[in-house]
mmCIF file of C-alpha atoms in Angstrom:
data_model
loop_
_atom_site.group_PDB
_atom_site.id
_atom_site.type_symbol
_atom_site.label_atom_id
_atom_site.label_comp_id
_atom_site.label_asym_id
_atom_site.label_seq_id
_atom_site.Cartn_x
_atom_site.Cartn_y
_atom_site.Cartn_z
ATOM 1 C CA UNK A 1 22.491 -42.991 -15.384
ATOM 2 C CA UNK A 2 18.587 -43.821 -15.469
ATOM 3 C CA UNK A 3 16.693 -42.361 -18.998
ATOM 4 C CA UNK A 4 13.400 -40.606 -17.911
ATOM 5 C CA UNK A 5 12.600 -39.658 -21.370
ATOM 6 C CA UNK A 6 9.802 -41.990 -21.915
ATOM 7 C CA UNK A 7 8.060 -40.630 -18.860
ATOM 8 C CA UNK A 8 4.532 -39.815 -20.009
ATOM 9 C CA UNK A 9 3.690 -35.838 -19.643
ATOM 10 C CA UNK A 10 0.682 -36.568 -18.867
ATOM 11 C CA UNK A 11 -0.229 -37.638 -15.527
ATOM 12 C CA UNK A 12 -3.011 -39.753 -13.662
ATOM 13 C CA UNK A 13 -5.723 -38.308 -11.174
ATOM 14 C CA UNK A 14 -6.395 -41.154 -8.215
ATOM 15 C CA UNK A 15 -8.420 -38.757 -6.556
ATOM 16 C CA UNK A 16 -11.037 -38.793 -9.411
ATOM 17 C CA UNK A 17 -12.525 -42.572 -8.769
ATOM 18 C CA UNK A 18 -15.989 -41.304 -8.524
ATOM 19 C CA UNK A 19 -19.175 -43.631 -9.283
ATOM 20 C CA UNK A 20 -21.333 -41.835 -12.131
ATOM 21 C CA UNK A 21 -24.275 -40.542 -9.499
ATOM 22 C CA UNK A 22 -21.298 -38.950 -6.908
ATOM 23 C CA UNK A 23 -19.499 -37.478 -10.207
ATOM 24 C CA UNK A 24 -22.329 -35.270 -11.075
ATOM 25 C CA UNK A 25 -23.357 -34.104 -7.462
ATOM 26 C CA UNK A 26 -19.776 -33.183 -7.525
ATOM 27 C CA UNK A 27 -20.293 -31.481 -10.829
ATOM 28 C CA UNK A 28 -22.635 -29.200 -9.103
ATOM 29 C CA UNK A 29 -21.289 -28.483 -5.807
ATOM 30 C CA UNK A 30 -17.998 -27.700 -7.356
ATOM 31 C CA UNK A 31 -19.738 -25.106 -10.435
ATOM 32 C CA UNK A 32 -22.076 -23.774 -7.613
ATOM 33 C CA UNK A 33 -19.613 -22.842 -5.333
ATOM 34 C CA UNK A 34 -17.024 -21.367 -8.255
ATOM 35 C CA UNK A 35 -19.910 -19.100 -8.982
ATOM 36 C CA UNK A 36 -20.332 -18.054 -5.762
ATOM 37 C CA UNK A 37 -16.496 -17.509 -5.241
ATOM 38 C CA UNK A 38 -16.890 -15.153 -8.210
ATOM 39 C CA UNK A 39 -19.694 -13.727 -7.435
ATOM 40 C CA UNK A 40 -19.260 -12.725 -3.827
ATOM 41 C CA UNK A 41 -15.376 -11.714 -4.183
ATOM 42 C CA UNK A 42 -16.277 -9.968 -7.534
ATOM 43 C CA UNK A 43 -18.747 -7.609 -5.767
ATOM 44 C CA UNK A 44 -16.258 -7.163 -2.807
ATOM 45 C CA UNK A 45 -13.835 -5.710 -5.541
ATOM 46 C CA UNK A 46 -16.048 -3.812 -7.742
ATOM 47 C CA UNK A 47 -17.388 -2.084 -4.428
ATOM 48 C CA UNK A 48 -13.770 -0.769 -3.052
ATOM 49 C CA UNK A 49 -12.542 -0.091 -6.831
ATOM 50 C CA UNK A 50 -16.138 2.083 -7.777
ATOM 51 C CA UNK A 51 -16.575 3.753 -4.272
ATOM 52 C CA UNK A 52 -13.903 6.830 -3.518
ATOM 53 C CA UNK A 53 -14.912 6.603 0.218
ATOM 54 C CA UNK A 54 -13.433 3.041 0.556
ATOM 55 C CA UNK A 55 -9.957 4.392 -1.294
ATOM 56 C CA UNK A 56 -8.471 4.280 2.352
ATOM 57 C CA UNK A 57 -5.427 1.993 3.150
ATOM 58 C CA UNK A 58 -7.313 -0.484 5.284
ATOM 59 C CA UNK A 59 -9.666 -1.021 2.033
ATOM 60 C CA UNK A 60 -6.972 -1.265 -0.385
ATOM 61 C CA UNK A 61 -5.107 -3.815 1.408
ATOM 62 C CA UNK A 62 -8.302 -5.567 2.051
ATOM 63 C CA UNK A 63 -8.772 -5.053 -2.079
ATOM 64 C CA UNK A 64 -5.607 -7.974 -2.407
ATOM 65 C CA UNK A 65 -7.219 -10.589 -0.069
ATOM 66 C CA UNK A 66 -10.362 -11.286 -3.079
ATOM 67 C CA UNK A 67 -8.123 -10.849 -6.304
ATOM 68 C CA UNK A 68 -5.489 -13.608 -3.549
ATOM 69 C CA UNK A 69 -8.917 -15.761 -3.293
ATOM 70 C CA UNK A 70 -9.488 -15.799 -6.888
ATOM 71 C CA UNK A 71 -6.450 -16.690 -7.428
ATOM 72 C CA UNK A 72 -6.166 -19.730 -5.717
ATOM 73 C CA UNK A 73 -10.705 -20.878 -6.139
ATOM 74 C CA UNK A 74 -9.590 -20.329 -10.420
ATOM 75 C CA UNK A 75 -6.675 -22.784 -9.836
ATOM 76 C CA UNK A 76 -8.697 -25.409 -8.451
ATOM 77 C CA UNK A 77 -11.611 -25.227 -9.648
ATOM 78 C CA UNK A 78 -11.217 -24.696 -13.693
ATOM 79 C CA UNK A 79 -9.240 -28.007 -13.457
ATOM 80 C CA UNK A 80 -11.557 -29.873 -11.178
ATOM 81 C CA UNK A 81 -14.808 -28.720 -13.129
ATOM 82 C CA UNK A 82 -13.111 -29.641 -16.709
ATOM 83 C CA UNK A 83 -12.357 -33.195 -14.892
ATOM 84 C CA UNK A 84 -16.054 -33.550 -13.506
ATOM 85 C CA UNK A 85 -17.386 -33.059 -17.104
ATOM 86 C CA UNK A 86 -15.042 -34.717 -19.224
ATOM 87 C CA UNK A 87 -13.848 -38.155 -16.808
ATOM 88 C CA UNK A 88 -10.685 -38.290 -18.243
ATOM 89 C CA UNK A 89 -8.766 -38.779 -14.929
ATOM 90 C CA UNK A 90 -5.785 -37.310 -16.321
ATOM 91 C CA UNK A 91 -4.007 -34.116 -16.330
ATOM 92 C CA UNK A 92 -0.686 -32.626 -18.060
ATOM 93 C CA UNK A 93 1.885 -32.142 -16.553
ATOM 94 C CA UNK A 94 2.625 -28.684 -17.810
ATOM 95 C CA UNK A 95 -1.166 -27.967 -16.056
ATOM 96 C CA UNK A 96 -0.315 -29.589 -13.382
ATOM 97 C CA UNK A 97 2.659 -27.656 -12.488
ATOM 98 C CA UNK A 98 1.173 -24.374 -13.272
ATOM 99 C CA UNK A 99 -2.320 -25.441 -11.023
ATOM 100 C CA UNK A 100 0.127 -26.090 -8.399
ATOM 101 C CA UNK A 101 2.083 -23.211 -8.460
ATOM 102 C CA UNK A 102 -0.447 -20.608 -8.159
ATOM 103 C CA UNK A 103 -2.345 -22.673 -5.458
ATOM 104 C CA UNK A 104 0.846 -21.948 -3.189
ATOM 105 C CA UNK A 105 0.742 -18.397 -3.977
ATOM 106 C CA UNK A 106 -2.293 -18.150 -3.000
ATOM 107 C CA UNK A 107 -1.648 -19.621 0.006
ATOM 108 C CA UNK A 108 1.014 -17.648 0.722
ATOM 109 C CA UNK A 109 -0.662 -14.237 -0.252
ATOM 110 C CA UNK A 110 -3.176 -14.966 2.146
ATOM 111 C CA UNK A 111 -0.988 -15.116 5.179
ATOM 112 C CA UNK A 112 0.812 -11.783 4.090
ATOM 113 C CA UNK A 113 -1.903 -9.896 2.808
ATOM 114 C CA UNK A 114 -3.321 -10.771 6.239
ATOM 115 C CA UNK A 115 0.029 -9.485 8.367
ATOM 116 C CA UNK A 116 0.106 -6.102 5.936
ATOM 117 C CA UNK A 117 -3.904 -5.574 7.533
ATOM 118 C CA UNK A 118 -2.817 -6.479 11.052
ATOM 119 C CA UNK A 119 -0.236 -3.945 10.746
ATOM 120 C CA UNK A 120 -2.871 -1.492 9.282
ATOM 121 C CA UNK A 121 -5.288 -1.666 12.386
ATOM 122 C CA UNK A 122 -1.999 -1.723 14.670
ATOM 123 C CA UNK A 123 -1.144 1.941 13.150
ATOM 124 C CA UNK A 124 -4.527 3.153 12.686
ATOM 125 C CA UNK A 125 -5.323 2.263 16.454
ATOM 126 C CA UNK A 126 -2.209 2.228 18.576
ATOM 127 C CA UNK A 127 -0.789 5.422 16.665
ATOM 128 C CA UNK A 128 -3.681 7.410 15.339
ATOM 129 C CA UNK A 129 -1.941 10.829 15.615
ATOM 130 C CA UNK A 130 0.656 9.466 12.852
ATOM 131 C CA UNK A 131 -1.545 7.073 10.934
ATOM 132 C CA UNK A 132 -1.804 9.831 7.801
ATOM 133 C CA UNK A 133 2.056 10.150 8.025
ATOM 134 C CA UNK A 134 2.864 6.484 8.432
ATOM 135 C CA UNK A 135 0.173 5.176 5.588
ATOM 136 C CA UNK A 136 0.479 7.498 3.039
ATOM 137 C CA UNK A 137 -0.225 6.076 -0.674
ATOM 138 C CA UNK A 138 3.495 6.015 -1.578
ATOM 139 C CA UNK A 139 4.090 3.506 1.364
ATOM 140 C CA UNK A 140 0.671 1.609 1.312
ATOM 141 C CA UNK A 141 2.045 0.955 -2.787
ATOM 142 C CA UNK A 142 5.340 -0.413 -1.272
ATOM 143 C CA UNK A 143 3.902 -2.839 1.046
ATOM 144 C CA UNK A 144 1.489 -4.495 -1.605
ATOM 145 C CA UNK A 145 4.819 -4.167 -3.897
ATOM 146 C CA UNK A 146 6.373 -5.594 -1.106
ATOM 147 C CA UNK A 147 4.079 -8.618 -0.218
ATOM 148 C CA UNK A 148 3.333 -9.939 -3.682
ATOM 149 C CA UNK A 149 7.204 -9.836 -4.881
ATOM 150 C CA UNK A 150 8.181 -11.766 -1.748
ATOM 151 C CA UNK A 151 5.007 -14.179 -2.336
ATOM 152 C CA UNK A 152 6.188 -14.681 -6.306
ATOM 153 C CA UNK A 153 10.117 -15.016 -5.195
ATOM 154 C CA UNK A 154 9.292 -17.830 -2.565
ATOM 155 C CA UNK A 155 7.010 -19.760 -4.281
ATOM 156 C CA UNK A 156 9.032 -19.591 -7.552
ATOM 157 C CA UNK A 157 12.309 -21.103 -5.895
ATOM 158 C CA UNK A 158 9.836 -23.484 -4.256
ATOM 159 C CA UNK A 159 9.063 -24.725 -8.204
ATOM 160 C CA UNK A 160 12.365 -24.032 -9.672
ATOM 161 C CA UNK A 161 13.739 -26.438 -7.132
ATOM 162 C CA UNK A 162 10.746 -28.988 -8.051
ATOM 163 C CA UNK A 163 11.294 -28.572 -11.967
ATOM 164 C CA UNK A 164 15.385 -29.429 -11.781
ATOM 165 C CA UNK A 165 14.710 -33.095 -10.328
ATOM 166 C CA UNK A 166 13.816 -35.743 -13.137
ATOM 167 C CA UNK A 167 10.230 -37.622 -12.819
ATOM 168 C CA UNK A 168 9.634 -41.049 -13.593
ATOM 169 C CA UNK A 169 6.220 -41.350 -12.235
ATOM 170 C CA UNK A 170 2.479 -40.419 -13.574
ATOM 171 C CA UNK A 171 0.458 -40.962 -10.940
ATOM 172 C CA UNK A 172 -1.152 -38.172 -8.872
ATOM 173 C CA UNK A 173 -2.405 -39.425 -5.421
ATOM 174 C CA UNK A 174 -4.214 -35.971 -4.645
ATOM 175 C CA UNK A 175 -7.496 -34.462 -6.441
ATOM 176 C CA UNK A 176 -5.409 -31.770 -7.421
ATOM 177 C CA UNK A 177 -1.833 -30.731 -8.102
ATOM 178 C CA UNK A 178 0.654 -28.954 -5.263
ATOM 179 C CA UNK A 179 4.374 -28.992 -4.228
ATOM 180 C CA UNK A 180 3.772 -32.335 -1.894
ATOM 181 C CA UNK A 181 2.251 -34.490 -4.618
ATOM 182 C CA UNK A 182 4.666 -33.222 -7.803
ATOM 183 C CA UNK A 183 7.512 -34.264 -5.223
ATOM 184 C CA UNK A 184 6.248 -38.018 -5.128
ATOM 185 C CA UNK A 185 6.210 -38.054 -8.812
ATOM 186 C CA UNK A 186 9.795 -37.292 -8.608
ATOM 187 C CA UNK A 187 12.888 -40.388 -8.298
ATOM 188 C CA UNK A 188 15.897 -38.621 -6.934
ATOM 189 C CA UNK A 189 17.029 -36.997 -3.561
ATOM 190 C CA UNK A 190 14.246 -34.269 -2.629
ATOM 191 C CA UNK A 191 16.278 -33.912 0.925
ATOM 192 C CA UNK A 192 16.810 -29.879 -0.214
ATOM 193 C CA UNK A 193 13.305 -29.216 -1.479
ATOM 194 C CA UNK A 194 12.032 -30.802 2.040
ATOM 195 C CA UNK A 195 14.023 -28.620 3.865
ATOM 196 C CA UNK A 196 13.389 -25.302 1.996
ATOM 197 C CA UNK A 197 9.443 -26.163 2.127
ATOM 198 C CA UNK A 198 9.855 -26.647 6.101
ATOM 199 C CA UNK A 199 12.004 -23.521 6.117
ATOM 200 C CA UNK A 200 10.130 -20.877 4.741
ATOM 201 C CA UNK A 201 6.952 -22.344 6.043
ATOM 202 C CA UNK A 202 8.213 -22.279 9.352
ATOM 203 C CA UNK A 203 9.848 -18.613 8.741
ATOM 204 C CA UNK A 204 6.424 -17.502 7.645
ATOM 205 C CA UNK A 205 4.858 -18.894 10.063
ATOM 206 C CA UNK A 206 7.381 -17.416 13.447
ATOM 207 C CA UNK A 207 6.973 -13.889 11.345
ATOM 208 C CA UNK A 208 3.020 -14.252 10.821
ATOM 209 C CA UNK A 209 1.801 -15.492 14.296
ATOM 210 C CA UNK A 210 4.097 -12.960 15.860
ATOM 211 C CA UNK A 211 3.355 -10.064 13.916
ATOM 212 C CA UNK A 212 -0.243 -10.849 14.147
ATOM 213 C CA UNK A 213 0.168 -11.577 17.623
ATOM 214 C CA UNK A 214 1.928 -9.020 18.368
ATOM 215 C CA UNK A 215 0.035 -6.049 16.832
ATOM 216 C CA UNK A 216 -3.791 -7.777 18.304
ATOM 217 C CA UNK A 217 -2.264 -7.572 21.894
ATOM 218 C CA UNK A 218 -1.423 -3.914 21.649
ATOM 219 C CA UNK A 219 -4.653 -3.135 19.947
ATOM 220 C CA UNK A 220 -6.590 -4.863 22.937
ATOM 221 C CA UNK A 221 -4.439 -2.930 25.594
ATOM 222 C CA UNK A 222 -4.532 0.727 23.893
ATOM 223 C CA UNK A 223 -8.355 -0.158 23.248
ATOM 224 C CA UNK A 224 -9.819 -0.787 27.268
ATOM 225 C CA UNK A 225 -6.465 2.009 28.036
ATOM 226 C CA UNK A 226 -7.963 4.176 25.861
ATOM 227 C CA UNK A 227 -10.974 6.516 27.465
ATOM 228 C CA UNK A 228 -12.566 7.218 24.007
ATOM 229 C CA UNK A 229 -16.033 6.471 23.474
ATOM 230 C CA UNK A 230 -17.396 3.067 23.868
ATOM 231 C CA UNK A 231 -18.573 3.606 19.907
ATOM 232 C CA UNK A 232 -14.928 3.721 19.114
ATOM 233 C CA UNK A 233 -13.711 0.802 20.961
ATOM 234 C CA UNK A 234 -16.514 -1.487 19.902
ATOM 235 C CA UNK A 235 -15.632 -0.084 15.945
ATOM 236 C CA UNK A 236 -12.052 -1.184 16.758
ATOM 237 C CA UNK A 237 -12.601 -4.327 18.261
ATOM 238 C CA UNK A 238 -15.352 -5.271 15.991
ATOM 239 C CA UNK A 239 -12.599 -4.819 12.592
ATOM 240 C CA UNK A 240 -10.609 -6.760 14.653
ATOM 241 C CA UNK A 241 -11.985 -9.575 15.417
ATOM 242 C CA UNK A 242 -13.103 -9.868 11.872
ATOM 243 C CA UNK A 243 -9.513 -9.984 10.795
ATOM 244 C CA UNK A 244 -8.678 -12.708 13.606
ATOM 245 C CA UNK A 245 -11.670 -14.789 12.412
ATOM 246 C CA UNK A 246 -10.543 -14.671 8.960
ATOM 247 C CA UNK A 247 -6.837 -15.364 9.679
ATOM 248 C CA UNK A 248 -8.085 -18.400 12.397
ATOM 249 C CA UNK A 249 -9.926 -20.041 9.449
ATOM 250 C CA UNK A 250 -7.411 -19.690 7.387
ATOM 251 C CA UNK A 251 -4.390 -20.860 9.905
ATOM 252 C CA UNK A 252 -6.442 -23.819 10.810
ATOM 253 C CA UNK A 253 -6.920 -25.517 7.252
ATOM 254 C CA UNK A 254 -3.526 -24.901 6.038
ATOM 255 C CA UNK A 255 -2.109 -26.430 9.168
ATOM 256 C CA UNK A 256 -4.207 -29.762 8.613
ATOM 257 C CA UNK A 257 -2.992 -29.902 5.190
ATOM 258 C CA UNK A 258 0.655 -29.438 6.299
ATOM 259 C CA UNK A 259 -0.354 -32.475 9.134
ATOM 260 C CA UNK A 260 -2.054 -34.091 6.745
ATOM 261 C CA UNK A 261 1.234 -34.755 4.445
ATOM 262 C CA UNK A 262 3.643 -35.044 7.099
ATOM 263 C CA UNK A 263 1.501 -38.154 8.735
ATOM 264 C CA UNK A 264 1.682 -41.267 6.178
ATOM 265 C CA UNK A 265 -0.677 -42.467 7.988
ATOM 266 C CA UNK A 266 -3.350 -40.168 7.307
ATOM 267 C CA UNK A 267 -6.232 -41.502 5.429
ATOM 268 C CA UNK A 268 -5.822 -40.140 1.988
ATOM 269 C CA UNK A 269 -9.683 -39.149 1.077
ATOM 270 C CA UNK A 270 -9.572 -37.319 4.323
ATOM 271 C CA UNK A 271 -5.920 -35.572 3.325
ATOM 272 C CA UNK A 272 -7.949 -34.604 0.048
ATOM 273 C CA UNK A 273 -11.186 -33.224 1.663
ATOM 274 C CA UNK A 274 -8.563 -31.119 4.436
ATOM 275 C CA UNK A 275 -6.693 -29.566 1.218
ATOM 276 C CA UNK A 276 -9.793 -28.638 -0.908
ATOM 277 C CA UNK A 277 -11.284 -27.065 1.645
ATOM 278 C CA UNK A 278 -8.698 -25.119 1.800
ATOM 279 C CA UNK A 279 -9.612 -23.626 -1.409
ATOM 280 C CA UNK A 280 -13.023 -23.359 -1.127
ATOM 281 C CA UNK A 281 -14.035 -22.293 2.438
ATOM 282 C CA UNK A 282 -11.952 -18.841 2.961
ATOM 283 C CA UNK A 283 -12.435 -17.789 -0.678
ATOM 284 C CA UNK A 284 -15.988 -17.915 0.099
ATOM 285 C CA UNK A 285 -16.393 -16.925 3.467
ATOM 286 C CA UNK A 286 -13.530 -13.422 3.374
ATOM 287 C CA UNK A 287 -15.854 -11.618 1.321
ATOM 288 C CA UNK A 288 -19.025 -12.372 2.809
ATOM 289 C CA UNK A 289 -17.565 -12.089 6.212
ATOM 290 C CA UNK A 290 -15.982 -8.609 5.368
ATOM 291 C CA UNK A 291 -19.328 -7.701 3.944
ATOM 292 C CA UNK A 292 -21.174 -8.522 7.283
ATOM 293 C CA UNK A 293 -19.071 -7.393 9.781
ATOM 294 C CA UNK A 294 -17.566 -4.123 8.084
ATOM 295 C CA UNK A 295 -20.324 -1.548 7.625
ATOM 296 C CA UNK A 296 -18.591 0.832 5.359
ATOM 297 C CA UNK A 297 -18.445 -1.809 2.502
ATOM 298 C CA UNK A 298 -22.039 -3.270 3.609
ATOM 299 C CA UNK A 299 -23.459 -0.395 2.762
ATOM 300 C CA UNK A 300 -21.708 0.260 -0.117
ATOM 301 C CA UNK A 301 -22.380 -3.338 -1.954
ATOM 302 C CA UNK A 302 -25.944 -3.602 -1.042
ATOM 303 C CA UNK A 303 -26.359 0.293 -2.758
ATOM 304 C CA UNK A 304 -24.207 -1.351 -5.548
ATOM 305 C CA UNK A 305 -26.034 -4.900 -5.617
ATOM 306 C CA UNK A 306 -29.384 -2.445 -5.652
ATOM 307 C CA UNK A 307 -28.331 0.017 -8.635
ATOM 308 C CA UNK A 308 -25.637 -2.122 -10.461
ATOM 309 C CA UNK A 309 -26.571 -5.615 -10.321
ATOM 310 C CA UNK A 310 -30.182 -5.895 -9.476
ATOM 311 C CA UNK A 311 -32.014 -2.682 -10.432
ATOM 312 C CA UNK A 312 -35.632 -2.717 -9.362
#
């Protein structure tokens, strides 16, 4: 039987061979756009939590998708900013599995949080008449419930799975940690861990794309069946497509990163560029893209930006 005992616990970044000038324009990308991940899905929360008006279900489902994007931007970016400064090129592994596990949630709280506001829109559109029955608080508090214990349960077998099989390797070939990389770290049979990783992605995936599918198609058909006023259609469709944009960006990235490992072939830097942006793009765009396109809460953060922030 082979002795891992002597396995180091700390483990080697290869994605961190940087020359001294393209470390420290890293440096500063990387801090800048942390701070404007905070800053932007900060305000986006303060605004819904301080405003009464925006205490409506579509809000407070929308209130999940910036605590899901700090989340996953804190993951990265605490860990890549302590690297940037320091040049160690080295991480523990303890850190390392904890980075990686709440990356995945966060990437799987995305894709729900997204379905649970598709399904919103779907009642609040295709069945107005019972919208106030259907989303009342008690069952708006079951599907957050709902969508954050299934993210947690998933993602936890996902690293229970990864944490039974012995290591005898050190050396990280991604810029930061995740299920993929932790699993070529590992020397025994990884043949069930594959297969639950496919599964569930692929079971999220049938259940997403349909759902969201799905509920956008009947939205579009009661919306031109619908003789309301033109103000009303354009309101719908314009909430819409701001979800679809979201979940488009979103969908896109994550299924270059899942390419990205499956190919061996794929040229590593651009593997690590595909999976970072992962992190950094929709955490900073959902907020400012909710904040543009949804009056309600554009109006509300510039009056709190104005009074709370920066008071003339």
């Amino acid at each position: 039987m082979d002795d891992f005992s002597n396995v180091s616990s700390v483990l080697t970044l290869e994605g961190f061979n940087l020359p001294p000038e393209s470390a420290f324009s890293a440096l500063i990308f990387a801090t800048l756009s942390y701070m404007v991940i905070l800053f932007c899905n900060l305000v986006l929360i303060l605004t819904i939590i301080l405003n009464r008006s925006l205490h409506q279900p579509m809000y407070l489902l929308l209130l999940n998708l910036p605590i899901n994007d700090l989340i996953g931007s804190t993951a990265l970016f605490i860990q890549l900013i302590k690297e940037l400064l320091l040049d160690t090129g080295t991480i523990q592994y303890s850190a390392c599995v904890t980075q990686a596990f709440f990356i995945h949630v966060y990437g799987t709280g995305a894709v729900f949080i997204l379905t649970a506001m598709a399904y919103d829109r779907y009642i609040a559109i295709c069945c107005p008449l019972r919208y106030n029955t259907l989303m009342t608080n008690a069952h708006l508090r079951k599907i957050i419930t709902l969508l954050w214990v299934c993210d947690l349960i998933l993602i936890g077998v996902l690293f229970f799975l990864l944490l039974r099989l012995p290591r005898c390797r050190s050396l990280m070939s991604h810029s930061y940690c995740d299920n993929p990389s932790l699993l070529k770290l590992v020397c025994a049979n990884t043949a069930i861990n594959n297969t639950y990783g496919l599964f569930i992605t692929a079971l999220m995936q049938v259940i997403v794309v349909s759902t969201i599918l799905y509920t956008y198609v009947q939205i579009l058909v009661t919306c031109f069946r619908n003789k309301g006023s033109a103000d009303t259609k354009s309101k719908a469709l314009q909430t819409c497509a701001t979800h679809l944009i979201v979940f488009l960006l979103l969908e896109c990235l994550g299924l270059l990163t899942v390419i990205s490992y499956r190919l061996s072939q794929f040229p590593p830097q651009l593997r690590r560029l595909i999976g970072v942006s992962t992190l950094i793009f929709p955490p900073t765009l959902n907020p400012i893209i909710y904040g543009l396109k949804t009056k309600d809460i554009r109006v509300k953060a510039m009056h709190f930006l104005r009074t709370k922030i920066f008071p003339s």
